[in-house]
Coordinates of C-alpha atoms in Angstrom, one line a residue:
Chain A
M19 CA 0.0 0.0 0.1
T20 CA 1.0 3.5 -0.6
E21 CA 2.4 5.9 2.2
P22 CA -0.1 6.6 4.9
L23 CA -1.5 10.4 4.6
L24 CA -0.3 11.2 8.2
S25 CA 2.3 9.3 9.9
L26 CA 3.3 10.4 13.4
S27 CA 6.5 8.8 14.9
A28 CA 7.8 9.0 18.4
I29 CA 5.7 12.1 19.2
T30 CA 6.3 13.5 22.7
R31 CA 5.1 16.4 24.5
N32 CA 6.3 17.8 27.9
Y33 CA 4.3 20.5 29.8
G34 CA 6.9 21.2 32.3
A35 CA 7.8 18.2 34.3
V36 CA 4.5 16.4 33.1
Q37 CA 4.9 14.3 30.0
A38 CA 1.4 14.5 28.4
L39 CA 2.7 12.4 25.5
R40 CA 5.5 9.7 25.8
G41 CA 6.2 8.7 22.3
I42 CA 3.1 8.2 19.8
D43 CA 3.2 6.3 16.7
M44 CA 0.3 6.2 14.5
D45 CA -0.6 6.4 10.9
V46 CA -4.0 7.6 9.1
R47 CA -4.7 6.5 5.6
A48 CA -6.6 8.4 3.0
G49 CA -10.0 7.8 3.2
E50 CA -9.7 6.0 6.5
V51 CA -11.7 6.9 9.5
V52 CA -9.6 6.2 12.8
A53 CA -11.4 6.7 16.1
L54 CA -9.0 8.1 18.8
L55 CA -10.1 6.8 22.4
G56 CA -8.8 7.4 25.8
D57 CA -9.5 8.2 29.4
N58 CA -9.7 11.9 30.4
G59 CA -6.1 13.3 30.6
A60 CA -4.8 10.3 28.5
G61 CA -3.5 13.0 26.0
K62 CA -5.9 13.0 23.1
S63 CA -6.4 16.6 23.2
T64 CA -2.9 17.4 23.2
L65 CA -2.4 15.1 20.2
V66 CA -5.1 16.9 18.4
K67 CA -3.4 20.2 19.0
I68 CA -0.1 18.9 17.7
I69 CA -1.6 17.5 14.6
S70 CA -3.7 20.7 13.9
G71 CA -0.7 22.9 14.4
G72 CA -1.8 24.6 17.7
L73 CA 1.1 23.1 19.7
K74 CA 4.5 22.0 18.9
P75 CA 5.5 18.4 19.8
T76 CA 8.7 18.3 22.2
S77 CA 10.1 15.7 20.0
G78 CA 9.0 13.3 17.2
S79 CA 8.4 13.7 13.7
I80 CA 5.2 14.3 11.7
R81 CA 5.0 13.4 8.2
F82 CA 1.8 14.6 6.1
D83 CA 0.9 14.0 2.4
G84 CA 4.2 12.9 1.6
Q85 CA 6.6 15.5 3.5
E86 CA 7.8 16.1 7.0
R87 CA 6.2 18.8 8.5
H88 CA 6.7 21.2 11.4
F89 CA 3.4 23.3 11.7
T90 CA 3.9 26.5 13.8
D91 CA 0.2 27.6 13.9
P92 CA -3.0 26.3 12.7
S93 CA -3.1 28.3 9.5
E94 CA -0.1 26.2 8.3
A95 CA -1.9 23.0 9.0
K96 CA -4.9 24.4 7.4
A97 CA -2.9 25.4 4.3
A98 CA -1.4 21.9 4.1
G99 CA -5.1 20.5 4.1
I100 CA -5.8 19.6 7.7
E101 CA -9.3 20.6 8.9
T102 CA -10.0 20.6 12.6
V103 CA -13.6 20.7 14.4
Y104 CA -12.9 21.6 18.0
Q105 CA -14.6 20.3 21.2
D106 CA -15.6 23.8 22.0
L107 CA -16.9 25.3 19.0
S108 CA -14.9 27.7 16.9
L109 CA -17.8 29.9 16.0
C110 CA -18.0 33.7 16.2
L111 CA -21.6 34.6 17.7
N112 CA -21.4 38.2 16.9
V113 CA -21.5 37.5 13.1
D114 CA -24.0 35.6 10.9
V115 CA -23.9 32.0 9.5
V116 CA -22.4 32.9 6.2
A117 CA -19.4 34.8 7.9
N118 CA -18.9 31.8 10.1
F119 CA -18.9 29.2 7.4
F120 CA -16.4 31.3 5.4
M121 CA -14.2 32.3 8.3
G122 CA -10.6 32.7 7.1
R123 CA -11.5 31.7 3.4
E124 CA -13.8 34.6 2.4
I125 CA -14.4 34.9 -1.3
T126 CA -13.2 38.2 -2.5
R127 CA -12.9 39.9 -5.8
K128 CA -10.4 42.7 -6.4
V129 CA -11.7 46.1 -7.3
C130 CA -8.7 48.4 -8.0
G131 CA -6.4 46.2 -5.9
I132 CA -8.7 46.4 -2.8
P133 CA -10.4 42.9 -2.1
I134 CA -14.0 43.1 -1.6
L135 CA -16.1 40.6 0.1
Q136 CA -18.5 38.8 -2.3
E137 CA -21.4 38.2 0.1
K138 CA -24.0 37.0 -2.5
E139 CA -21.6 34.2 -3.7
M140 CA -20.9 33.3 -0.2
E141 CA -24.4 33.1 0.9
R142 CA -25.2 30.9 -2.2
V143 CA -22.3 28.4 -1.3
T144 CA -23.2 28.4 2.4
G145 CA -26.9 27.7 1.7
K146 CA -26.4 25.0 -0.6
A147 CA -23.9 23.4 1.7
I148 CA -26.0 23.6 4.6
S149 CA -29.4 22.4 2.7
D150 CA -27.2 19.7 1.0
A151 CA -26.6 18.1 4.5
G152 CA -29.9 18.5 5.5
T153 CA -29.6 20.8 8.2
R154 CA -32.4 23.6 8.8
I155 CA -31.4 27.2 9.8
P156 CA -33.9 29.8 9.6
S157 CA -31.9 32.4 7.9
L158 CA -28.2 32.2 6.9
R159 CA -28.0 36.0 8.0
T160 CA -28.9 35.6 11.6
N161 CA -26.0 36.0 14.0
V162 CA -25.1 32.5 15.4
E163 CA -25.8 33.7 18.8
H164 CA -29.4 33.4 18.1
L165 CA -28.9 29.7 16.9
S166 CA -29.4 26.6 19.1
G167 CA -26.3 24.3 20.1
G168 CA -27.0 21.7 17.5
Q169 CA -27.3 24.4 14.8
R170 CA -24.0 25.7 15.6
Q171 CA -22.5 22.3 15.9
A172 CA -23.8 21.6 12.4
I173 CA -22.5 24.7 10.9
E174 CA -18.8 23.4 11.9
L175 CA -19.7 20.0 10.6
N176 CA -20.8 21.5 7.3
R177 CA -17.9 23.6 7.3
F178 CA -15.5 20.6 7.1
V179 CA -17.6 18.5 5.0
H180 CA -17.6 21.5 2.3
F181 CA -13.9 22.5 2.6
G182 CA -12.7 19.0 3.5
G183 CA -9.1 19.3 3.0
K184 CA -7.2 15.9 3.1
L185 CA -7.4 15.2 6.7
V186 CA -10.2 16.0 9.3
L187 CA -9.7 16.1 13.1
L188 CA -13.0 15.8 15.1
D189 CA -12.8 16.5 18.6
E190 CA -15.8 15.3 20.5
P191 CA -18.0 16.6 17.4
F192 CA -21.2 15.1 18.8
A193 CA -21.4 16.7 22.1
A194 CA -24.2 18.9 21.7
L195 CA -26.3 16.9 19.3
G196 CA -29.3 15.0 19.7
V197 CA -29.7 11.1 18.3
E198 CA -30.8 11.9 15.1
Q199 CA -28.2 14.8 14.4
T200 CA -25.6 12.4 15.5
A201 CA -26.7 9.8 13.3
R202 CA -26.4 12.3 10.4
G203 CA -23.2 13.6 11.6
L204 CA -21.9 9.9 11.6
K205 CA -23.1 9.6 8.0
M206 CA -21.4 12.8 7.2
I207 CA -18.1 11.4 8.3
R208 CA -18.4 8.2 6.2
D209 CA -19.4 10.4 3.3
V210 CA -16.3 12.2 3.8
A211 CA -14.1 9.5 4.1
A212 CA -15.5 8.1 1.0
R213 CA -14.3 10.9 -1.0
G214 CA -10.8 10.0 0.2
V215 CA -10.1 12.1 3.2
G216 CA -8.7 10.8 6.1
V217 CA -10.7 11.2 9.4
I218 CA -9.6 11.1 12.9
V219 CA -12.7 11.1 15.4
I220 CA -12.2 11.7 19.1
T221 CA -15.0 10.3 21.1
H222 CA -15.9 9.0 24.6
I223 CA -18.9 7.1 23.4
M224 CA -17.8 3.7 22.5
A225 CA -21.0 3.0 20.2
Q226 CA -20.2 5.9 18.0
A227 CA -16.5 4.7 17.6
F228 CA -17.7 1.4 16.5
Q229 CA -20.1 2.5 14.3
V230 CA -18.2 5.1 12.3
A231 CA -14.3 4.1 12.5
D232 CA -12.3 1.5 10.4
R233 CA -9.7 1.5 12.9
I234 CA -9.5 2.3 16.8
V235 CA -6.5 3.8 18.3
V236 CA -6.3 3.8 22.1
I237 CA -4.1 6.4 23.9
R238 CA -3.4 5.7 27.6
H239 CA -1.1 7.8 29.7
G240 CA 0.4 9.4 26.5
R241 CA 1.2 6.1 24.7
V242 CA -0.6 4.0 22.2
A243 CA -2.2 1.3 24.3
G244 CA -3.7 -0.3 21.1
D245 CA -4.1 0.1 17.5
I246 CA -7.0 -2.3 16.1
E247 CA -9.1 -2.6 13.3
T248 CA -12.6 -2.1 14.4
A249 CA -13.8 -5.5 12.9
K250 CA -11.3 -7.5 14.8
T251 CA -12.2 -6.1 18.3
T252 CA -14.9 -5.6 20.7
P253 CA -16.2 -2.8 22.8
D254 CA -15.2 -4.7 25.8
H255 CA -11.7 -5.1 24.7
A256 CA -11.4 -1.5 23.8
V257 CA -12.6 -0.5 27.4
E258 CA -10.1 -2.7 29.0
L259 CA -7.4 -1.1 26.8
I260 CA -8.5 2.4 27.7
T261 CA -8.6 1.5 31.4
G262 CA -5.3 -0.2 31.3
G263 CA -7.1 -3.8 31.6
T264 CA -4.3 -5.8 32.9
L265 CA -6.9 -8.3 34.0
S266 CA -7.8 -8.9 30.3
L267 CA -4.3 -9.0 28.9
A268 CA -3.6 -11.9 31.4
G269 CA -6.5 -14.0 30.0
R270 CA -6.8 -12.9 26.3
D271 CA -5.3 -13.8 23.2
T272 CA -3.1 -11.0 22.4
A273 CA -1.7 -12.4 19.1
K274 CA -3.7 -9.9 17.1
L275 CA -2.0 -6.9 18.9
D276 CA 1.6 -8.1 18.5
H277 CA 2.4 -5.5 16.4
I278 CA 2.1 -2.9 18.9
P279 CA 3.6 -2.5 22.1
V280 CA 1.2 -2.8 25.2
Q281 CA 2.8 -0.4 27.5
Q282 CA 2.9 -0.9 31.1
E283 CA 2.8 2.1 33.1
E284 CA 5.8 1.8 35.4
D285 CA 7.8 4.7 34.5
Chain B
M12 CA -43.3 37.2 11.8
T13 CA -42.9 37.2 8.0
P14 CA -39.5 37.7 6.8
A15 CA -40.3 40.9 5.2
R16 CA -41.5 42.5 8.5
R17 CA -38.4 40.6 10.3
R18 CA -36.0 42.6 8.1
T19 CA -37.7 45.9 8.7
F20 CA -37.8 45.4 12.3
E21 CA -34.0 44.5 12.3
F22 CA -33.3 47.4 10.4
L23 CA -34.9 49.7 12.4
L24 CA -33.1 48.1 15.5
D25 CA -29.9 48.4 13.8
N26 CA -30.3 52.1 12.9
L27 CA -32.0 53.3 16.0
V28 CA -29.4 56.0 16.5
W29 CA -30.2 57.6 13.3
L30 CA -33.9 57.5 14.1
M31 CA -32.9 59.3 17.4
L32 CA -30.6 61.8 15.4
I33 CA -33.7 62.8 13.2
T34 CA -36.3 63.0 16.1
V35 CA -34.1 65.1 18.1
L36 CA -33.4 67.3 15.2
V37 CA -37.0 67.7 14.2
I38 CA -37.9 68.5 17.9
F39 CA -35.2 71.1 18.2
S40 CA -36.0 72.7 14.7
L41 CA -39.7 73.1 15.9
T42 CA -39.0 74.2 19.5
I43 CA -35.9 76.1 19.4
P44 CA -35.8 79.5 17.5
H45 CA -33.1 79.9 14.8
Y46 CA -32.2 76.1 15.0
F47 CA -33.8 75.2 11.6
Q48 CA -31.2 76.8 9.2
F49 CA -28.5 75.8 6.9
G50 CA -25.9 77.5 8.9
I51 CA -26.7 75.7 12.0
F52 CA -26.5 72.2 10.3
A53 CA -23.3 73.0 8.6
N54 CA -22.0 74.1 12.0
I55 CA -23.0 70.9 13.7
L56 CA -21.1 69.0 10.8
E57 CA -17.8 71.0 11.3
Q58 CA -18.0 70.7 15.0
S59 CA -18.2 66.9 14.7
T60 CA -15.0 66.7 12.4
Y61 CA -12.5 66.2 15.4
V62 CA -14.4 63.8 17.6
G63 CA -15.9 62.0 14.5
V64 CA -12.4 61.3 13.0
M65 CA -11.2 60.3 16.3
A66 CA -14.0 58.2 17.2
I67 CA -13.5 56.1 13.9
G68 CA -10.4 54.7 15.0
L69 CA -11.6 54.3 18.9
A70 CA -14.4 52.3 17.4
I71 CA -12.3 50.1 15.2
V72 CA -10.2 49.3 18.4
I73 CA -13.4 48.3 20.4
I74 CA -15.1 46.5 17.9
A75 CA -11.7 44.4 17.7
G76 CA -12.3 43.9 21.6
H77 CA -10.0 46.2 23.0
L78 CA -9.8 49.9 24.1
D79 CA -7.8 53.0 23.3
L80 CA -7.8 55.6 25.7
S81 CA -4.9 57.5 24.1
V82 CA -6.6 59.0 21.3
E83 CA -7.2 62.4 22.4
S84 CA -3.7 62.9 23.7
T85 CA -2.4 61.4 20.5
A86 CA -4.4 64.0 18.5
A87 CA -3.2 66.7 20.7
L88 CA 0.4 65.4 20.1
A89 CA 0.0 65.6 16.5
A90 CA -1.6 68.9 16.5
M91 CA 1.3 70.1 18.6
V92 CA 3.8 68.8 15.9
T93 CA 2.1 70.4 13.3
G94 CA 1.8 73.8 15.1
L95 CA 5.4 73.7 16.1
L96 CA 6.6 73.0 12.6
F97 CA 4.3 74.9 10.5
A98 CA 3.1 78.1 12.7
S99 CA 5.0 81.3 12.7
S100 CA 4.2 83.0 16.0
G101 CA 4.5 81.5 19.6
I102 CA 6.7 78.5 19.8
G103 CA 6.1 77.8 15.9
L104 CA 9.2 77.4 14.2
G105 CA 7.4 78.6 10.9
L106 CA 8.9 75.9 8.7
S107 CA 8.1 76.7 5.0
L108 CA 8.3 74.5 2.0
G109 CA 8.9 75.1 -1.8
P110 CA 5.4 75.4 -3.4
P111 CA 3.0 76.2 -0.4
I112 CA 0.7 73.7 -1.7
V113 CA 3.1 70.9 -1.0
M114 CA 2.8 71.8 2.9
I115 CA -0.8 70.3 3.0
P116 CA 0.3 66.7 2.3
V117 CA 3.4 67.0 4.1
S118 CA 2.2 68.3 7.3
M119 CA -0.8 65.7 7.1
A120 CA 1.8 63.0 6.7
I121 CA 3.7 64.1 9.5
A122 CA 0.6 64.5 11.8
V123 CA -0.7 60.9 10.8
A124 CA 3.0 59.7 11.1
V125 CA 2.9 60.7 14.9
G126 CA -0.2 58.9 15.2
V127 CA 0.9 55.7 13.8
V128 CA 4.0 55.8 16.1
I129 CA 1.8 56.2 19.3
G130 CA -0.5 53.3 18.0
F131 CA 2.5 51.2 17.2
I132 CA 3.6 51.6 20.4
N133 CA 0.2 50.6 22.2
G134 CA -0.1 47.7 19.9
F135 CA 3.2 46.7 21.0
F136 CA 2.7 46.4 24.6
V137 CA -1.0 44.9 24.3
I138 CA 0.0 42.3 21.6
K139 CA 3.6 41.6 22.0
V140 CA 3.9 41.9 25.8
G141 CA 0.1 41.0 26.6
M142 CA -0.7 43.7 28.8
S143 CA -4.3 45.2 29.2
A144 CA -5.2 47.6 26.6
F145 CA -6.7 49.6 29.3
I146 CA -3.7 50.1 31.3
V147 CA -1.3 50.4 28.3
T148 CA -3.7 53.2 26.5
L149 CA -4.2 54.9 30.1
A150 CA -0.5 55.3 30.4
S151 CA -0.2 56.6 26.7
F152 CA -2.9 59.0 27.5
I153 CA -1.0 60.4 30.4
W154 CA 2.4 60.2 28.8
V155 CA 1.6 61.5 25.6
R156 CA -0.1 64.6 26.9
G157 CA 2.8 65.1 29.2
L158 CA 5.0 65.1 26.0
V159 CA 2.6 67.7 24.5
V160 CA 3.1 69.9 27.5
A161 CA 7.0 69.2 27.5
I162 CA 7.8 70.0 23.8
S163 CA 5.8 73.1 24.1
G164 CA 6.9 74.1 27.4
G165 CA 3.2 74.7 28.1
R166 CA 3.2 77.5 25.4
S167 CA 1.2 77.7 22.3
A168 CA 2.1 77.9 18.7
Q169 CA -0.2 80.1 16.6
S170 CA -0.5 81.5 13.0
L171 CA -0.4 78.3 11.0
D172 CA 0.8 78.8 7.5
S173 CA -1.9 80.0 5.4
A174 CA -1.3 77.5 2.6
I175 CA -2.4 75.0 5.2
R176 CA -5.5 76.9 6.4
I177 CA -7.0 76.6 3.3
I178 CA -8.4 73.4 4.5
G179 CA -10.1 75.1 7.5
V180 CA -11.6 78.0 5.6
E181 CA -12.9 76.5 2.4
R182 CA -16.4 75.3 1.7
I183 CA -17.9 73.1 -0.8
F184 CA -21.6 73.5 -1.4
G185 CA -21.5 75.9 1.6
I186 CA -20.5 73.0 3.6
P187 CA -16.9 73.5 5.3
L188 CA -14.1 71.3 3.7
L189 CA -13.4 70.2 7.1
A190 CA -16.8 68.4 7.4
W191 CA -16.5 66.9 3.9
I192 CA -13.1 65.3 5.1
S193 CA -14.7 63.7 8.3
M194 CA -17.6 62.5 6.0
L195 CA -15.0 61.1 3.6
C196 CA -13.4 59.4 6.3
F197 CA -16.8 57.6 7.6
V198 CA -17.5 56.6 4.1
V199 CA -14.0 55.1 3.4
F200 CA -13.8 53.3 6.8
S201 CA -17.5 52.2 7.0
F202 CA -16.7 50.7 3.7
I203 CA -13.4 49.0 4.9
M204 CA -15.2 47.4 7.8
A205 CA -18.4 46.3 5.8
K206 CA -17.0 45.3 2.6
T207 CA -13.2 44.0 3.0
P208 CA -11.7 41.0 4.6
F209 CA -9.8 43.3 7.1
G210 CA -12.9 44.7 8.4
R211 CA -14.6 41.3 8.5
Y212 CA -11.6 39.9 10.5
V213 CA -11.7 43.1 13.1
T214 CA -15.2 42.0 13.7
L215 CA -14.3 38.2 13.9
V216 CA -11.4 38.8 16.4
G217 CA -13.6 41.1 18.5
G218 CA -16.2 38.2 18.5
N219 CA -14.0 35.1 19.2
E220 CA -10.3 35.3 19.2
T221 CA -9.6 31.8 19.7
A222 CA -11.8 30.7 16.6
T223 CA -10.1 33.3 14.5
Y224 CA -6.7 31.8 15.5
R225 CA -8.1 28.3 14.7
A226 CA -9.3 29.4 11.4
G227 CA -5.8 30.6 10.4
I228 CA -6.8 34.3 10.5
A229 CA -3.7 36.3 11.9
A230 CA -5.3 38.0 14.9
P231 CA -2.3 39.5 16.3
K232 CA -1.9 41.6 13.2
I233 CA -5.3 42.6 12.8
L234 CA -5.4 43.8 16.3
W235 CA -2.1 45.5 16.0
S236 CA -3.2 47.2 12.8
S237 CA -6.2 48.3 14.5
F238 CA -4.4 50.1 17.1
I239 CA -2.4 51.8 14.5
L240 CA -5.1 52.9 12.7
A241 CA -6.8 54.2 15.8
G242 CA -3.5 56.3 16.2
A243 CA -3.3 57.3 12.6
L244 CA -7.0 58.6 12.7
A245 CA -6.3 60.4 16.0
G246 CA -3.2 61.9 14.2
L247 CA -5.6 62.9 11.5
A248 CA -7.9 64.4 13.8
G249 CA -5.2 66.5 15.5
W250 CA -4.0 68.0 12.1
L251 CA -7.5 68.9 11.5
L252 CA -7.8 70.5 15.0
A253 CA -4.7 72.3 14.4
I254 CA -5.7 73.7 11.1
R255 CA -8.9 74.9 12.8
T256 CA -7.4 76.6 15.6
S257 CA -4.7 77.8 13.3
G258 CA -1.8 76.3 15.9
A259 CA -2.0 74.4 19.1
T260 CA -2.2 75.0 22.7
A261 CA -0.8 72.3 25.4
N262 CA -4.2 71.6 26.6
L263 CA -5.8 71.2 23.1
G264 CA -8.6 68.8 22.7
T265 CA -8.9 67.9 26.3
G266 CA -12.1 66.0 27.2
M267 CA -12.7 65.0 23.5
L268 CA -11.9 61.3 24.6
F269 CA -15.3 61.5 26.6
N270 CA -17.1 62.7 23.8
A271 CA -15.5 60.2 21.2
F272 CA -16.4 57.5 23.8
A273 CA -19.7 58.6 24.2
A274 CA -20.3 58.7 20.5
V275 CA -18.9 55.3 20.0
V276 CA -21.5 53.8 22.7
I277 CA -24.4 55.6 21.6
G278 CA -23.6 54.9 17.9
G279 CA -24.3 51.1 19.1
V280 CA -20.8 49.8 19.4
S281 CA -20.6 47.4 22.2
L282 CA -17.8 47.3 24.6
K283 CA -17.5 43.7 24.8
G284 CA -16.3 43.8 21.3
G285 CA -17.4 42.5 17.9
I286 CA -20.7 44.4 17.6
G287 CA -21.2 47.9 15.9
K288 CA -21.1 49.8 12.6
L289 CA -19.3 52.9 11.9
P290 CA -22.3 55.0 10.4
G291 CA -24.0 54.4 13.7
V292 CA -20.9 56.2 15.3
Y293 CA -21.2 58.9 13.0
A294 CA -24.9 59.4 14.0
G295 CA -23.7 59.4 17.5
V296 CA -21.3 62.1 16.9
L297 CA -23.7 64.1 15.1
L298 CA -26.4 63.7 18.0
I299 CA -23.9 64.9 20.5
Y300 CA -23.3 68.1 18.6
S301 CA -26.7 68.6 17.8
I302 CA -27.5 68.6 21.6
H303 CA -24.5 70.8 22.0
T304 CA -25.7 73.4 19.5
A305 CA -29.3 73.4 20.9
I306 CA -27.8 74.3 24.4
N307 CA -25.8 76.8 23.1
L308 CA -28.7 78.3 21.4
M309 CA -30.9 78.3 24.4
R310 CA -28.1 80.1 26.1
L311 CA -27.9 77.3 28.8
P312 CA -24.7 77.0 30.6
A313 CA -22.6 74.8 28.7
H314 CA -22.0 72.4 31.7
W315 CA -25.6 71.1 31.0
T316 CA -24.3 69.5 27.7
Q317 CA -22.1 67.4 30.1
V318 CA -25.2 66.1 32.1
I319 CA -27.1 65.5 29.2
L320 CA -24.3 63.5 27.5
G321 CA -23.9 61.3 30.7
L322 CA -27.5 60.5 30.4
L323 CA -27.4 59.9 26.9
V324 CA -24.4 57.4 27.4
L325 CA -26.5 55.7 30.1
A326 CA -29.6 55.4 27.9
A327 CA -27.7 54.3 24.8
V328 CA -26.4 51.4 27.0
L329 CA -29.9 50.6 28.4
L330 CA -31.3 50.7 24.7
D331 CA -28.6 48.1 23.8
T332 CA -29.7 45.6 26.6
L333 CA -33.3 46.4 25.5
K334 CA -32.6 45.9 21.9
L335 CA -31.1 42.3 22.8
R336 CA -34.2 41.2 24.6
L337 CA -36.4 42.5 21.9
R338 CA -34.5 40.4 19.4
E339 CA -34.4 37.3 21.5
K340 CA -38.5 37.8 21.9
L341 CA -39.3 38.6 18.2
L342 CA -36.6 36.7 16.3

């Protein structure tokens, strides 16, 4: 198979004396959905920030799209094709849906060298993207502060579906969504992956991970505790990996995991 | 509510300050003798020039989520530098350049440059050092005024060169050139804020800086530029003020900051950042000077203006809260 879209090797990150990440190795291929699981404080969010350019790793290397990368801020990661949907939404409540949808990539036309925002064009594109995704928003010119939590999240999700890029990171994307919207969100993820985009989803909810992911990567105490194809594992096993499950490792056949070092936490 | 009615409603809410201005002008015109005449209105426009130009920059910084208390002192410094270089009596050096007409752009460029430097310094401490804009610009408010007094030795510069004075004397269609300049500034900057990516980014940064950072917008650059713009516009206001008064005194422009702040708030700019439009700010400035003029015409002691201004600011903030509730209820 060709080179993975994203390849992390030996990524570490220290906060002062605290080691949040202690050497993460993982790959994501184009068109693949990877669920990143882990307990609170396992280092998931740190890892997401490193991939999305918001944080520099202390050591280790990131290869993305065939090149060694050293992102210094999110705009570089974004320019390279990495989209991120953060847990706390990245919306500006003081402007309308269109302005949020196009935040940082406004369509402009130069008139005498001055870039002018093309509002009609942006409204058209936003309207199409949002109705294609089946989201209902009363008016695209309403300020986002007047919209519900679900509608806000829908804007973010539609934004990544529309702009796509090459790799999408979703940090707890369905926290504010209802059952039906979540189902639609999961379908959105599969649709995006089917276009050849790599997807990393962070979630706490095992059922969602098993529903959407091709592969599950478990982070525990800053290390990869498991990297398994979804089809070859069970939610119970995943839970054991998350919690450290020494019990399970004693009795279980670990042969299918032999290519990944299962870390003990003695250091 | 039907979309059409909602749009009308929203339009009225967004332009409440213009409605207020029109109402106030109609009431004054009907009740105060001699208020309703062209000369009075032209005068209101002219008086609004200095605070108006200053308020544009202040509003941009506030929309970006910060504050600039130094605009008044910056304007005074720019005026003093203009007076010092181009006035011929008092402490003026009476500098004169080749063709007199060249002095207009040169003196303006110098005044604006003075403002740019102060804005740059403010921006440096707020953005690079990470200090609170309130403290940084309060400090500038004090030290820049101190600098004005220091370089002038407390004395004044008079008799600005007549070539420059043209700006303060000429009228177009009976309206002073100064008023045209401030209107032009409002048109240009309203356009920049509403139609260009820079204006959009200022608004976005004022709304949620983290979101803009994640979206790849260079928020620090936008913020710094807004401080520099505020300084430049304050410098321009100072230049206009020096032209109008044909020189500069050490206490020139004292109290303008409060008028500018009042205009910005009355004009519908929220101190929380991210909310507000420049045409509203212009209406706010005009409203202030319409009331000023009314009080003068009624021969009330000028101090009443201050009382009314204070109440007006309070009313504006109250109205803002009310508007939000109305919107929540009706939309």
